[in-house]
Short mmCIF file of C-alpha atoms (C1' of nucleotides) in Angstrom, two decimals:
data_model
loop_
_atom_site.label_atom_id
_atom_site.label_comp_id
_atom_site.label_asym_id
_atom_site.label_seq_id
_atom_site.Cartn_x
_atom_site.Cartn_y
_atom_site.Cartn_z
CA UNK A 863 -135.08 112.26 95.77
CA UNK A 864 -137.90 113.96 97.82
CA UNK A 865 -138.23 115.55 101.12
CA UNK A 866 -140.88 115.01 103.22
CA UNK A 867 -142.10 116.46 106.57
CA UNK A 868 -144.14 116.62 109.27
CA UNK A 869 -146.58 119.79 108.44
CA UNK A 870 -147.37 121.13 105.07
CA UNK A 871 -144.37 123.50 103.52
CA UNK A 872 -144.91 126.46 101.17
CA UNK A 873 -142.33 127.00 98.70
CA UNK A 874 -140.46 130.35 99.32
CA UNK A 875 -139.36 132.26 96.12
CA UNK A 876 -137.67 135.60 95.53
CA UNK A 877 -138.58 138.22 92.90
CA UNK A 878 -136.81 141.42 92.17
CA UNK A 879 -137.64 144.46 90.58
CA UNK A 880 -135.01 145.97 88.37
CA UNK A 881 -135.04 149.37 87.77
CA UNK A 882 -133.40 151.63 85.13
CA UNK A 883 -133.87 154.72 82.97
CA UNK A 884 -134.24 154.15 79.36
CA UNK A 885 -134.98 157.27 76.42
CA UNK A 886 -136.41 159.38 79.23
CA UNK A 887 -138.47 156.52 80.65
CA UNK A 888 -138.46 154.27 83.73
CA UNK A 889 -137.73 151.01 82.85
CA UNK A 890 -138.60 147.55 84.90
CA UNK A 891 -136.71 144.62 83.65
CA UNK A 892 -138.52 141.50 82.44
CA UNK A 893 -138.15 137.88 81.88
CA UNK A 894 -140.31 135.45 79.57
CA UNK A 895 -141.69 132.56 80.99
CA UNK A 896 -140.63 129.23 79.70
CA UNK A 897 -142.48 126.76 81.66
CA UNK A 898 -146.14 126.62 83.44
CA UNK A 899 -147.85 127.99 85.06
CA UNK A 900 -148.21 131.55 83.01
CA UNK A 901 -145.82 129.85 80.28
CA UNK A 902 -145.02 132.72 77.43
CA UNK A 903 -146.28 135.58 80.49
CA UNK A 904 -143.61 138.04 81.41
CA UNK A 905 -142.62 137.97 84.95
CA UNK A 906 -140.07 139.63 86.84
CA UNK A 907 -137.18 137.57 87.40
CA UNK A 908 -136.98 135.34 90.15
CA UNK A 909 -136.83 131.73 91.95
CA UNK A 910 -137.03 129.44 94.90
CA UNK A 911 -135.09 129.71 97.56
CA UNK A 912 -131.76 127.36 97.58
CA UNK A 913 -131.60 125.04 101.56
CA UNK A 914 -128.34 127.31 102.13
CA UNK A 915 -128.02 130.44 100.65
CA UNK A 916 -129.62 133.80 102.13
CA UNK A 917 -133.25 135.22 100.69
CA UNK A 918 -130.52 138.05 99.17
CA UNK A 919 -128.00 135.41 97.44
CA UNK A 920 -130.98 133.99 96.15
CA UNK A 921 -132.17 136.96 94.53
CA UNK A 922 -128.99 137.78 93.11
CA UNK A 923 -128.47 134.58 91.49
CA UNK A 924 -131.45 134.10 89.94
CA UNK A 925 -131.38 137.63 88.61
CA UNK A 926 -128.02 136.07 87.03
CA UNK A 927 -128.85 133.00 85.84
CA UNK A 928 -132.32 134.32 84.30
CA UNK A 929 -130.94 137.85 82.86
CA UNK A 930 -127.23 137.79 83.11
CA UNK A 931 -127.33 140.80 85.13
CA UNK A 932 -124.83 140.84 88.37
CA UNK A 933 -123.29 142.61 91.38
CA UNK A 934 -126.34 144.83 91.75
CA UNK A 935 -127.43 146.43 94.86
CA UNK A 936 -130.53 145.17 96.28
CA UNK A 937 -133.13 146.47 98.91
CA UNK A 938 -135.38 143.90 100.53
CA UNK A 939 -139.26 145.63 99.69
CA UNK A 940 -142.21 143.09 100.73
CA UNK A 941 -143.18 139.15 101.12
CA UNK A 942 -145.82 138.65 99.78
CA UNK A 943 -148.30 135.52 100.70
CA UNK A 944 -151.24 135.10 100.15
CA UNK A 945 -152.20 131.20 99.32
CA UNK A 946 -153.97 132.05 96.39
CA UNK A 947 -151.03 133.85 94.27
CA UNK A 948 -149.54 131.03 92.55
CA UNK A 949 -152.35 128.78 90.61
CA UNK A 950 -150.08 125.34 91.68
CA UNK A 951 -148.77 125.35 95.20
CA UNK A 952 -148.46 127.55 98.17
CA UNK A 953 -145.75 130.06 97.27
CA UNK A 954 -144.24 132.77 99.22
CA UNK A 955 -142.52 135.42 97.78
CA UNK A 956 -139.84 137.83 99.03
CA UNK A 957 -140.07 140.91 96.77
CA UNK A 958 -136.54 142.81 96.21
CA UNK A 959 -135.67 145.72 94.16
CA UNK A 960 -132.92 147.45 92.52
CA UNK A 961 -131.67 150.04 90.49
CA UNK A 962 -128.86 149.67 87.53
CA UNK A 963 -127.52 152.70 85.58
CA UNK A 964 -129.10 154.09 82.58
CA UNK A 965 -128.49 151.46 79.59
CA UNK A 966 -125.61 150.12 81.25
CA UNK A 967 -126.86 146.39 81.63
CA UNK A 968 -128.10 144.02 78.29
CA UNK A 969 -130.50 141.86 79.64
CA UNK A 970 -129.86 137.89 78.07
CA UNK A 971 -132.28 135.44 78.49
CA UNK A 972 -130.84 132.44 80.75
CA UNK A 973 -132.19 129.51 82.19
CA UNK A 974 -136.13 129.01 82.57
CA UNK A 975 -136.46 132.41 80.75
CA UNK A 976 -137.20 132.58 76.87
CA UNK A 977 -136.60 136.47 76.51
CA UNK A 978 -135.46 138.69 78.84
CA UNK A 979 -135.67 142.57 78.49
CA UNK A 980 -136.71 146.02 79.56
CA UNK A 981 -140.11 147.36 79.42
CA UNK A 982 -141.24 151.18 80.46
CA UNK A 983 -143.31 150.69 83.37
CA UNK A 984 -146.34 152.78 81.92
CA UNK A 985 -146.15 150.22 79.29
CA UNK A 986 -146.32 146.71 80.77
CA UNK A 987 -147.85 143.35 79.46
CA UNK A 988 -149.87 141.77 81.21
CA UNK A 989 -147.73 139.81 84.16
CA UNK A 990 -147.95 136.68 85.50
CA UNK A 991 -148.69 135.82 89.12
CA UNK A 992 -149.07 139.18 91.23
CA UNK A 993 -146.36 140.75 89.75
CA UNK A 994 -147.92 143.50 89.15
CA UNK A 995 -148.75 144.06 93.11
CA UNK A 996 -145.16 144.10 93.75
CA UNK A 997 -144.39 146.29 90.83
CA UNK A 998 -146.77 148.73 91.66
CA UNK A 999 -145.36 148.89 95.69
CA UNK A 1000 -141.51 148.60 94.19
CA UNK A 1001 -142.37 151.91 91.91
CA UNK A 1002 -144.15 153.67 95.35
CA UNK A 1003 -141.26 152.93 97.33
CA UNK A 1004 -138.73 154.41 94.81
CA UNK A 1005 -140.46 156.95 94.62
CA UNK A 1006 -141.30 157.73 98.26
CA UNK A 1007 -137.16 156.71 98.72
CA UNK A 1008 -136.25 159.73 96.22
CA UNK A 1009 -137.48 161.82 99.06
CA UNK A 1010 -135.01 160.86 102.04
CA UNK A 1011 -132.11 158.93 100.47
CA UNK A 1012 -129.63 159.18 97.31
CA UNK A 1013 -131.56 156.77 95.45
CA UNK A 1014 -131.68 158.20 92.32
CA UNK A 1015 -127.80 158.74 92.27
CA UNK A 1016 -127.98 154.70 91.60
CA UNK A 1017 -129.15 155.77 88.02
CA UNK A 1018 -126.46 157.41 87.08
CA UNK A 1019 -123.23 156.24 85.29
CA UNK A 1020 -119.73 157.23 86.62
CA UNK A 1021 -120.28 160.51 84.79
CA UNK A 1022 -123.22 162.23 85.06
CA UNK A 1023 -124.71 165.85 83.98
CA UNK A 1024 -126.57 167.62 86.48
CA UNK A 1025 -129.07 167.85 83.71
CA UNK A 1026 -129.38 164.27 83.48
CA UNK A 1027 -129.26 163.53 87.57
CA UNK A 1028 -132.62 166.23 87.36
CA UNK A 1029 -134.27 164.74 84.76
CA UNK A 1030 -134.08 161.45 86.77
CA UNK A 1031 -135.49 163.18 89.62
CA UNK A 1032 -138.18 164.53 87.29
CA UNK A 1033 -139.42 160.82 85.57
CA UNK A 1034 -139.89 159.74 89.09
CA UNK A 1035 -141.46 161.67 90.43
CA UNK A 1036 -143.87 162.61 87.43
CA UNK A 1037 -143.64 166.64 87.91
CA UNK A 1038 -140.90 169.22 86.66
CA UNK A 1039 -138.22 171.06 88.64
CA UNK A 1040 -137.14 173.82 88.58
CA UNK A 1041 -133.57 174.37 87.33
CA UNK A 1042 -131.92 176.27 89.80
CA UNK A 1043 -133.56 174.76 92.55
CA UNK A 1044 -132.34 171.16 91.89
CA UNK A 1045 -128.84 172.53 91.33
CA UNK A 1046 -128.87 174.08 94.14
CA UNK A 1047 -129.71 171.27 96.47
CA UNK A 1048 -127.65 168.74 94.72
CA UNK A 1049 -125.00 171.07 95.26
CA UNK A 1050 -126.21 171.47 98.97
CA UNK A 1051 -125.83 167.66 99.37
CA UNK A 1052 -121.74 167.49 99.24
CA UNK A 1053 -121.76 164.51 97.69
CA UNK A 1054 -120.55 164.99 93.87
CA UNK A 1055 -117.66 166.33 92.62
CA UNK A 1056 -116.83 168.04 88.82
CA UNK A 1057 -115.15 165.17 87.11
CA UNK A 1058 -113.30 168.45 85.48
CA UNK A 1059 -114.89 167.71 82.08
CA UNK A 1060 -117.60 168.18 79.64
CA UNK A 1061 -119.77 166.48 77.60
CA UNK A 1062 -121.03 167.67 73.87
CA UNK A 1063 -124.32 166.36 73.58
CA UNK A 1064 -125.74 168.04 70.45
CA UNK A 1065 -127.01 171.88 69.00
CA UNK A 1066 -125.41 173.59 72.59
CA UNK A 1067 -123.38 174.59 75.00
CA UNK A 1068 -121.44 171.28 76.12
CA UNK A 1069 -122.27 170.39 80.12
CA UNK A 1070 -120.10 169.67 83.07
CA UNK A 1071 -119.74 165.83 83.95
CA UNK A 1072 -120.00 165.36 87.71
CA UNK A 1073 -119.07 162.05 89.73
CA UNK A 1074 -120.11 160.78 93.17
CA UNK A 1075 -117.44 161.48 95.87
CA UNK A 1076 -118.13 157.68 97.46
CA UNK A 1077 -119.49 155.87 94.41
CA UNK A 1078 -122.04 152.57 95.95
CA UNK A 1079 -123.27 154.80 99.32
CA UNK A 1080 -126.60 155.51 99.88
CA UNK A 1081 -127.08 157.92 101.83
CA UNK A 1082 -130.25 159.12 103.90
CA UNK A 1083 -130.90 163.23 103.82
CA UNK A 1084 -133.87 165.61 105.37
CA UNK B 1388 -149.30 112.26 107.84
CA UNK B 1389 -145.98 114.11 105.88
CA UNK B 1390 -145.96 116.40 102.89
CA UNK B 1391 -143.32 115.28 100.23
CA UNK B 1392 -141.52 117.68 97.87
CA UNK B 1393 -138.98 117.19 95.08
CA UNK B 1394 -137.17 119.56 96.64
CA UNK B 1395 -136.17 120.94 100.14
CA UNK B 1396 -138.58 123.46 101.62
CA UNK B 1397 -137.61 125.80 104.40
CA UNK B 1398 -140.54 125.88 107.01
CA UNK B 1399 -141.88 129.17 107.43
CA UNK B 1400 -142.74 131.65 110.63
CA UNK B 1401 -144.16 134.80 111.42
CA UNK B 1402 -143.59 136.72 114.60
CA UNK B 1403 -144.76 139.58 116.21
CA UNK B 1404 -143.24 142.64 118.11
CA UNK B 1405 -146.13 144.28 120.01
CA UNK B 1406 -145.01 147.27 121.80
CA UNK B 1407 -146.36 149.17 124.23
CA UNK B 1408 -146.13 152.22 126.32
CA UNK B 1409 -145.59 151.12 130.63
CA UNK B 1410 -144.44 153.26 133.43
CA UNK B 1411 -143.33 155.87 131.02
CA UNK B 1412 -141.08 153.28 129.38
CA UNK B 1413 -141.27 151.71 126.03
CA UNK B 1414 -142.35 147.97 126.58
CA UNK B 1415 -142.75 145.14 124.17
CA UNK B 1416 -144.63 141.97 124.68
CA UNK B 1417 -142.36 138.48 124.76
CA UNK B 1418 -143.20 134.91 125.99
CA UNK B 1419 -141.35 132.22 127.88
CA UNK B 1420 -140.51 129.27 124.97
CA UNK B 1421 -142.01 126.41 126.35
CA UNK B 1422 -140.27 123.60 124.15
CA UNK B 1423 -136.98 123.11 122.23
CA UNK B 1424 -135.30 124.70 120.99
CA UNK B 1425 -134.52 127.73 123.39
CA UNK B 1426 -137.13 126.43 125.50
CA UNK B 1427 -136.99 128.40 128.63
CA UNK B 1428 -135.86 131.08 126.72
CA UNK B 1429 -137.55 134.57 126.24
CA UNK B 1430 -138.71 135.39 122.57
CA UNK B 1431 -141.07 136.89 120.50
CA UNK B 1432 -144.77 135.58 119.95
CA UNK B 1433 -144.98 134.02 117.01
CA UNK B 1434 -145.00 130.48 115.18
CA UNK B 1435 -145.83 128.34 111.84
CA UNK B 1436 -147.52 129.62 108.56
CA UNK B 1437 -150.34 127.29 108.08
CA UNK B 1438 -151.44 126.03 104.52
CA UNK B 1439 -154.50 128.37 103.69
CA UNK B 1440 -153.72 131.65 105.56
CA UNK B 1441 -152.49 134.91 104.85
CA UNK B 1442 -148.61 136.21 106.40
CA UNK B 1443 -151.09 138.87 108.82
CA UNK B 1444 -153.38 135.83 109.92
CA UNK B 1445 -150.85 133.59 110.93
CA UNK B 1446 -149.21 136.83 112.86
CA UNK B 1447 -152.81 137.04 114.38
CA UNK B 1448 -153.48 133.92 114.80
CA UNK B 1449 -150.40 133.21 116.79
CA UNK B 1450 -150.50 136.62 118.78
CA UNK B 1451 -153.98 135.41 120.44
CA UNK B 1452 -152.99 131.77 120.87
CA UNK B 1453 -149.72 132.78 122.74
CA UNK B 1454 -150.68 135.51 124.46
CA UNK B 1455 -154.44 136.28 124.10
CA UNK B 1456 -153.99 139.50 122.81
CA UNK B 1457 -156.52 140.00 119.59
CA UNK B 1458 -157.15 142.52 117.14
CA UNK B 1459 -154.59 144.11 117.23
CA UNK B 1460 -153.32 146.42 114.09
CA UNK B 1461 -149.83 144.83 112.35
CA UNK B 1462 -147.44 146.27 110.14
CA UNK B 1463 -145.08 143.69 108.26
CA UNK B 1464 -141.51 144.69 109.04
CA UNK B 1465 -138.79 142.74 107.05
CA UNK B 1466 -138.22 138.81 106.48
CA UNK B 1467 -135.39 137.27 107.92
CA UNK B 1468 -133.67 134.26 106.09
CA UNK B 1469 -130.18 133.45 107.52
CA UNK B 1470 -129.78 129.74 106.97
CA UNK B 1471 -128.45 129.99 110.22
CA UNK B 1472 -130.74 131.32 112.21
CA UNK B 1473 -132.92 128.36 113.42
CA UNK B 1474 -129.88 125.98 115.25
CA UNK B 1475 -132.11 122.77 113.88
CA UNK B 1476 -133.90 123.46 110.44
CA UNK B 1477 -134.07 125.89 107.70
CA UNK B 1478 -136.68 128.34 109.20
CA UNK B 1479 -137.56 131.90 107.23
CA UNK B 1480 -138.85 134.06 109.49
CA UNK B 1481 -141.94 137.04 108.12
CA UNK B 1482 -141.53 139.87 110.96
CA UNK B 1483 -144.34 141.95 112.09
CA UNK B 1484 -144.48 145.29 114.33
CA UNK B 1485 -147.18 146.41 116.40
CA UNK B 1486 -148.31 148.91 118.98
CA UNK B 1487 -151.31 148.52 121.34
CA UNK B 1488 -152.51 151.15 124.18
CA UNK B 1489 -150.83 152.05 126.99
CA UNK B 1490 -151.22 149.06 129.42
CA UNK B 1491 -154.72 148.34 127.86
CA UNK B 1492 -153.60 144.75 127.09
CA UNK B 1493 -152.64 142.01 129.83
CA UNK B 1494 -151.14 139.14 127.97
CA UNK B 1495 -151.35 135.32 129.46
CA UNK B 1496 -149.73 132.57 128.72
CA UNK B 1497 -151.16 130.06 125.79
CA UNK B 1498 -150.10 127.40 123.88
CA UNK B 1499 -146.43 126.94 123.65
CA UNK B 1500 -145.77 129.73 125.98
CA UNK B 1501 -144.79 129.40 129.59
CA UNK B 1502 -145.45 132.70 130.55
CA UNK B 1503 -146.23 136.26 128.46
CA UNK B 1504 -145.74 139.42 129.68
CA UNK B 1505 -143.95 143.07 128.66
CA UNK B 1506 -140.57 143.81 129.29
CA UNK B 1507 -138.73 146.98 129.21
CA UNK B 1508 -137.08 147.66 125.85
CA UNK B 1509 -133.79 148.65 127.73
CA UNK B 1510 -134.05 145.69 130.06
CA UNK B 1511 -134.45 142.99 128.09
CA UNK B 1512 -133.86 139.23 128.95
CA UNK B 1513 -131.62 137.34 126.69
CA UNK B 1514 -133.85 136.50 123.93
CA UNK B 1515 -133.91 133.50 121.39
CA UNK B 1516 -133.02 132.96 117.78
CA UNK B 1517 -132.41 136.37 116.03
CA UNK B 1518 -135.01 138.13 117.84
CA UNK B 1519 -132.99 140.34 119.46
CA UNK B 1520 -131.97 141.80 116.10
CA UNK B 1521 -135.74 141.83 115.11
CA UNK B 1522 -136.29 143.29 118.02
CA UNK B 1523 -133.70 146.46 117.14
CA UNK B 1524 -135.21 146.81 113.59
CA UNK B 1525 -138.62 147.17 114.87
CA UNK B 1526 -137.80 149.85 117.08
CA UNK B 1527 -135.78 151.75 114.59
CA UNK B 1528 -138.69 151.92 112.56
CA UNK B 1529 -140.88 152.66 115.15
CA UNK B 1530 -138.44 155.91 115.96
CA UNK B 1531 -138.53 156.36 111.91
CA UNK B 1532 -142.12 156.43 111.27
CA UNK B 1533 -142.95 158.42 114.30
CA UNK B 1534 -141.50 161.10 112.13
CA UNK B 1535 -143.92 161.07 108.84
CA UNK B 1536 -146.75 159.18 110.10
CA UNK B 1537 -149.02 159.28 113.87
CA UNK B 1538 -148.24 156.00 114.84
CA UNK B 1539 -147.46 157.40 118.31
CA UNK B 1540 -151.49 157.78 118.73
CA UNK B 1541 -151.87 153.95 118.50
CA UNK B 1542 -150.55 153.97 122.04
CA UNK B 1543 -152.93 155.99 123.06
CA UNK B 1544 -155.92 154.70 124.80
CA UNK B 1545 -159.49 156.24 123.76
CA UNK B 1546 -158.98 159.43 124.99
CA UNK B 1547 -155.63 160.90 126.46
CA UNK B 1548 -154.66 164.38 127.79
CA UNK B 1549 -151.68 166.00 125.43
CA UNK B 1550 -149.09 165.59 127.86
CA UNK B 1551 -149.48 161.78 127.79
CA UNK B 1552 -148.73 161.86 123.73
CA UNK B 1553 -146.07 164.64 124.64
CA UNK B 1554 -144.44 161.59 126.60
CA UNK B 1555 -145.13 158.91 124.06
CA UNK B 1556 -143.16 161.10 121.44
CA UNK B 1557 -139.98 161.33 124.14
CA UNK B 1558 -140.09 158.14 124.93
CA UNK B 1559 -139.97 156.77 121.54
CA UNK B 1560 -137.20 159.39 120.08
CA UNK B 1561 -135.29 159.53 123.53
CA UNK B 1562 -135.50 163.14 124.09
CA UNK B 1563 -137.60 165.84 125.71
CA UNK B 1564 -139.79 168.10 123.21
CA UNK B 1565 -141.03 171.97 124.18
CA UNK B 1566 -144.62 171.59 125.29
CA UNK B 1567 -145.61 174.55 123.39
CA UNK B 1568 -144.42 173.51 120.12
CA UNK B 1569 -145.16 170.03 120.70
CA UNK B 1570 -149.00 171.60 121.49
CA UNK B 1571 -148.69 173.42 118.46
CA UNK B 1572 -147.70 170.30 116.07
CA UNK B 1573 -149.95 168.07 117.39
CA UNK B 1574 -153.11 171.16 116.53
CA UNK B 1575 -152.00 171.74 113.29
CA UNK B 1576 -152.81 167.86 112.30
CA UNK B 1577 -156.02 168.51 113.00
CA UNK B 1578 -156.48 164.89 113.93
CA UNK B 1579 -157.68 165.41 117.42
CA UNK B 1580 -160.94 167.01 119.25
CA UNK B 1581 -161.43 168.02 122.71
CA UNK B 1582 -163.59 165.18 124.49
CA UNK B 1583 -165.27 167.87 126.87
CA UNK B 1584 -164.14 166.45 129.88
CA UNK B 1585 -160.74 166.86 131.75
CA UNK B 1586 -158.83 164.29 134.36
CA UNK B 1587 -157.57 165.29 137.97
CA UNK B 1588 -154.45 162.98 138.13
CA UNK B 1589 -152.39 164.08 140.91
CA UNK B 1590 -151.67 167.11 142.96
CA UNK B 1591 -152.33 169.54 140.18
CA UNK B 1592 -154.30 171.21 137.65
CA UNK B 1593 -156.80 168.69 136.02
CA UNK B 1594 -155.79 168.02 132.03
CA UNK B 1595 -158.01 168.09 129.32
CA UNK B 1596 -159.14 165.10 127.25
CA UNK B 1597 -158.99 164.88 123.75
CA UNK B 1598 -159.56 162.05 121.21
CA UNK B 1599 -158.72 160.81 117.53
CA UNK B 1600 -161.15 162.09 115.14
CA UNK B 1601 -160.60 159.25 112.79
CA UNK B 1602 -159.91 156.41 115.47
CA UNK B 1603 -157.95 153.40 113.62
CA UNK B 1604 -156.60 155.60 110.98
CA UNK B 1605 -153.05 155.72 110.33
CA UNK B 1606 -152.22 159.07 108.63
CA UNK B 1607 -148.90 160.22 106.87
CA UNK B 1608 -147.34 163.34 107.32
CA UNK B 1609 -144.83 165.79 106.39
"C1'" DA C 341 -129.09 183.87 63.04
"C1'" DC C 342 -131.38 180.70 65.51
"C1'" DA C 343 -132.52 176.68 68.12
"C1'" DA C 344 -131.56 174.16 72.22
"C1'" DA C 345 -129.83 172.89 76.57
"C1'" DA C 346 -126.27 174.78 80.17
"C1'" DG C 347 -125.55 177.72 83.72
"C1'" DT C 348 -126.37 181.30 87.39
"C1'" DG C 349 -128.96 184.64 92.44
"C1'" DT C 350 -132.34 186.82 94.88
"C1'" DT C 351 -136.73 187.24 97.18
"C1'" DC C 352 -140.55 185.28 99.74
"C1'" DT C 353 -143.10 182.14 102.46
"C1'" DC C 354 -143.93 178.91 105.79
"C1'" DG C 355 -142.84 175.50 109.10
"C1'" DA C 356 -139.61 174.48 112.93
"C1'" DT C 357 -137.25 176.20 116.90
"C1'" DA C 358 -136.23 178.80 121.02
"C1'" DC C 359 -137.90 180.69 125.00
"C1'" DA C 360 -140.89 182.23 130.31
"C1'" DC C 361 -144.69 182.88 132.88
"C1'" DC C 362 -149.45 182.11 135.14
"C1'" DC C 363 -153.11 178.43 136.47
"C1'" DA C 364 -155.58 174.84 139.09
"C1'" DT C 365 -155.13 171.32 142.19
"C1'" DG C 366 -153.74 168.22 146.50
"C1'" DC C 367 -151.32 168.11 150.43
"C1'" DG D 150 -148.22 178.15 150.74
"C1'" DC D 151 -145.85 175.23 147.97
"C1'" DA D 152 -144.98 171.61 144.80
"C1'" DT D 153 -146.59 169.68 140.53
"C1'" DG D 154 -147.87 169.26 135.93
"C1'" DG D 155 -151.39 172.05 132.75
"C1'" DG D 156 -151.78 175.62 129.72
"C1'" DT D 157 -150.51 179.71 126.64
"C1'" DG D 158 -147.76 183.45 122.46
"C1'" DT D 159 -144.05 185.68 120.04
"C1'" DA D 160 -139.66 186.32 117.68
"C1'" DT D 161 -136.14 184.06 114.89
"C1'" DC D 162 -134.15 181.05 111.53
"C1'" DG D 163 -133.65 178.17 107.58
"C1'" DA D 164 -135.16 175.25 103.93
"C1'" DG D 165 -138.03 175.16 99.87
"C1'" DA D 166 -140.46 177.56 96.18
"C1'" DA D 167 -140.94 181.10 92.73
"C1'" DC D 168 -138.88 183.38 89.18
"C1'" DA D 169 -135.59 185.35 83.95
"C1'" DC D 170 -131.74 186.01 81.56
"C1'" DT D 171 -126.96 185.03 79.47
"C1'" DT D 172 -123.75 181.38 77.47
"C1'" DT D 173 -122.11 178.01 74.25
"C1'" DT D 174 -122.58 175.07 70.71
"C1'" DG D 175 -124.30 172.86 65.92
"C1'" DT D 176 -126.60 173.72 61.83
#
DNA sequence: ACAAAAGTGTTCTCGATACACCCATGC
DNA sequence: GCATGGGTGTATCGAGAACACTTTTGT
């Protein structure tokens, strides 16, 4: 079966950018290709757009199908379109991206994906397409998002340190905060609560666990 | 001629929400739809992504064949994919924001257009498709990026008197600002230089004229 | 005992806010 | 002379930045 029309059609795909924290790191999650064009490339997950589902249930499916991963939050960031980005065809592609907990999620490989897995994201292969465009503007708008919203609280598991929650805050952005300071205006935020235990973690003194007061809101500050 | 596909395509738009600054109200440019569907309808400019351009040259492209306004500088907004949204085909829709001088711009009528012109942002016409909800998004970032950016000088014309961007900046966050700390902020950019000339404009003391000293340049702050 | 991360307050600086009067012009 | 918008300075407040020591645990 084919579909034809009057005018010329791109194809309309979306791509998302997962984000976690691995060992310290930020981490972008990555698929294999199977097929051509950039066959054996690692891409970030993503597909054409279904006749009757929304640019967003796209993305979420194929970030199922191809990884396994579900029920993620997802922010719309860019389409990108310029004719020349795919080698084939016209191809227009509407860039999300998202952020999972630390570790929480194994990756699988699914359908038109060999591999599938997390890569630190000042370690990449080289990508296909111009994946690394939307990469690059995913990581600048986390980072400029850190700044105004509760972003980074979508790192965190149910329980979280304040030590971990800073040191978050601190791969992000690249620099190092200081101690007090970041307690202080996490605790300035109202938005976590002492889950009213601790965690031992090694050679010291064990640390409170905290939990967000409405777990899945983002909320905007300054 | 048609264009075959193994699979269904969604066509593809752009369109544009140019606003201005008009009687000391917020305007935005919108044309009269000339054909089906809607046709009679108000919307914004805007139309079909052509093989070999870019998302901004289509938006360009478009913006002078509707309304004959050219060069103007565009910011993509957000993409807008509800199956639903086009009553007779799959349409995706790549939304662009602009702002142009105050009044500097008079729009006429082009291809597929009736009629262009501005129309209060509080008094608009019933407009078609979704655009009423593009509409709302662009101005919210508008009143957003007014805050860490001087996108409130692209209304300006070449030069303008401080009490004209004064307005610009209530107009846009719908409230009145002290003119000495307003004065202040808009020194301590140090974006701006007297022009060495002032303007009588009324039945009081003559303003001085200042101008960008980077015209074009969009500048972040804060 | 010692290494290693957890936890805790005060001071200072700077940008944002609040606020009132004189000036130059047209009528 | 009076109405109208142009133009100017100072005091206050609050958020963000700088900064050092004690606590608890594992080895």
């Amino acid at each position: 079966m084919t579909f034809c029309y009057d005018y010329a059609r791109p194809a309309v795909t979306t791509d998302i950018a997962v984000f976690t924290i691995q060992d310290q790191r930020l981490a972008v999650l990555l698929i294999q290709r199977g097929g051509e064009p950039f066959a054996g490339h690692w891409a970030l997950p993503g597909g054409f757009v279904e006749a009757d589902e929304t640019l967003e249930a796209c993305a979420l499916r194929e970030l199922a199908e191809e990884t396994g991963i579900q029920g993620v939050w997802l922010e719309q960031l860019y389409t990108f379109g310029n004719p020349e980005r795919d080698p084939r065809d016209r191809v227009i592609s509407v860039a999300y991206f998202a952020l999972v907990p630390m570790a929480s999620l194994n990756p699988r490989a699914g359908s038109d994906a060999q591999d599938a897995r997390w890569f630190f994201i000042d370690d990449l292969p080289e990508l296909a397409f111009d994946h690394r465009d939307i990469l690059d503007l995913a990581q600048h708008r986390l980072r400029a998002k850190l700044d105004y919203s509760t972003v980074a609280f979508s790192f965190m598991n149910e329980t979280f340190t304040l030590g971990e929650l800073q040191t978050v805050y601190e791969i992000v952005r690249g620099e190092t905060l200081d101690k007090r300071n970041f307690r202080k205006f996490v605790k300035s935020l109202n938005l976590v609560e002492d889950a009213g235990a601790t965690r031992r973690n090694g050679t010291h003194k064990p640390a409170r666990l905290y939990r967000l007061i409405q777990p899945g809101h983002l909320h905007y500050i300054r």
